[in-house]
C-alpha positions in Angstrom: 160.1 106.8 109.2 156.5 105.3 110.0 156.0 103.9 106.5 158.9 102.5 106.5 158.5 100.6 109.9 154.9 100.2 108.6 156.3 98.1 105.5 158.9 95.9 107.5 156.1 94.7 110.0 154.0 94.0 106.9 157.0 92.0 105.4 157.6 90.3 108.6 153.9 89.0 109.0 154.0 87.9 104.8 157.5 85.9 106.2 155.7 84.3 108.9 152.7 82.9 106.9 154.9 81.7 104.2 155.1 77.6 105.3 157.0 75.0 103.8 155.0 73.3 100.7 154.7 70.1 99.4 155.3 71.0 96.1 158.7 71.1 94.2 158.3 74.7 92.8 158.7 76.1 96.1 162.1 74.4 97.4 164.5 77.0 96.8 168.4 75.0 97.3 170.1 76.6 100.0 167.7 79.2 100.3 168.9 81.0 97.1 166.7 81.8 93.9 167.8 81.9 90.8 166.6 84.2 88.7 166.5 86.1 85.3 164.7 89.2 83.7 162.9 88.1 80.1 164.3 91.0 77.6 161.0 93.1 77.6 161.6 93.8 81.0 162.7 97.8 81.2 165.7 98.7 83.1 163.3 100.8 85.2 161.2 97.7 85.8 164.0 95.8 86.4 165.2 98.3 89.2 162.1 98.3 91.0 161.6 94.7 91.1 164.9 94.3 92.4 164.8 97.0 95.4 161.7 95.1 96.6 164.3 91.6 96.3 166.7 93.3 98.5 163.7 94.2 100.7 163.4 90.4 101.3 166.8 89.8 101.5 167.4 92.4 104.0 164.3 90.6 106.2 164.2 87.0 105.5 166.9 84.0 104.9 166.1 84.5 101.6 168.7 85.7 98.7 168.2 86.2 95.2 171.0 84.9 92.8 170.8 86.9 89.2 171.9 84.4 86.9 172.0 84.8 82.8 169.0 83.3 80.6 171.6 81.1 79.4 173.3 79.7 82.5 169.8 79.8 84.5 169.1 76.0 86.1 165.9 74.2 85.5 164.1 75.9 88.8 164.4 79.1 88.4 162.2 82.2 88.7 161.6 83.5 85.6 160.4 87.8 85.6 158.4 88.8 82.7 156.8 92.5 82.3 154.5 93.5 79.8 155.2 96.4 78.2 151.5 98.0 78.0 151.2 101.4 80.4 149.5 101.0 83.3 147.1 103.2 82.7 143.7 102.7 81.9 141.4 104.7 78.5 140.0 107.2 81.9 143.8 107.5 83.0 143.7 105.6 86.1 146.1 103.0 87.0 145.7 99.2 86.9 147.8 96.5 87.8 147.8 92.8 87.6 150.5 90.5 87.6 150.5 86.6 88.5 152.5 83.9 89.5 152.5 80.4 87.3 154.2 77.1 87.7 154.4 75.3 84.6 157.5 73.2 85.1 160.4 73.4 87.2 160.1 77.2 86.2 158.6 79.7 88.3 156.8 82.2 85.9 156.6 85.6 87.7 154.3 88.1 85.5 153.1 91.4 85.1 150.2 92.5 82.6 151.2 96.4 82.7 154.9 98.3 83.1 155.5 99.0 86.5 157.3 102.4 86.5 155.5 104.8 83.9 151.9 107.0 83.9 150.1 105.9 87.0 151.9 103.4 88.5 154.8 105.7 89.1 152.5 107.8 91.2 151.4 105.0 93.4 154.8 103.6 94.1 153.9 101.9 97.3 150.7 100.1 96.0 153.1 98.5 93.3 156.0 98.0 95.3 153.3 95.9 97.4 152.1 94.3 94.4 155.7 93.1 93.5 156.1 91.7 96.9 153.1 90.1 97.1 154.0 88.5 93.5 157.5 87.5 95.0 155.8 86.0 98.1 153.5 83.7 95.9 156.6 82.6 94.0 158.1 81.6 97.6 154.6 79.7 98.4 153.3 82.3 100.3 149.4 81.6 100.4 147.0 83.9 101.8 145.0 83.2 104.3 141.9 82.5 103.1 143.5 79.7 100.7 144.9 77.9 103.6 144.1 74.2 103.7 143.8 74.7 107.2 141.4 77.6 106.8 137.8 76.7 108.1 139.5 75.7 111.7 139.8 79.8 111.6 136.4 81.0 109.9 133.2 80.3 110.7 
């Protein structure tokens, strides 16, 4: 029961950095992101990512709107998973995933699977990573990149 209260209080702090943004990619209408999986995504993958989207749901104003490739808006999130194992030549895990915003799309990627070899060992480090990658997609920044910044660090 700790680790879960643990994760909620983490979520809650990620919520209350998350400001409003000047740019486009970051209004969400109403609130509600679309969204659609690319078709390399596994349905393992897809199941994880979406547990951590009803994590945020369950703790934020923010809901997630599935929506097929074909019906998907212009500003959208778009979820792409690579489909090479996580694991390293030595066996260890590794994990890397980015947010970009080309257009009006919201490009949410990973460079490794998310549920195979290591990574399915270390479920809590890549649940964190998936929420981190969500939160950038909302315009989360962390801390250090705030414009505001250097009033903070000396």
């Amino acid at each position: 029961m700790g680790v879960v209260l643990i994760k909620m209080n983490i979520l809650s702090i990620l919520v209350l950095i998350v400001g409003a943004s000047s740019k486009r990619n970051f209004r969400w209408e109403n609130n509600t992101i679309p969204y659609c999986f690319d078709d390399s995504v596994s349905t393992d993958d897809i199941d994880l990512i979406k547990s951590q989207m009803k994590s945020v749901e369950d703790n934020t104003c923010l809901q997630f709107s599935e929506t097929a490739e074909n019906d998907v808006p212009s500003h959208h999130l778009r979820i792409s998973v690579n489909q090479t194992q996580c694991n390293d030549e030595d066996g260890k895990m590794r994990h890397l995933g980015r947010v970009d915003f080309p257009d009006e799309t919201v490009w949410l990627q990973s460079s490794y699977t998310l549920t195979d070899g290591e990574c399915k060992n270390n479920g809590d480090k890549i649940r964190g990573l998936i929420l981190s990658l969500l939160f950038s997609a909302f315009g989360a920044t962390r801390i250090h990149q705030r414009p505001d910044r250097d009033q903070y660090i000396q």
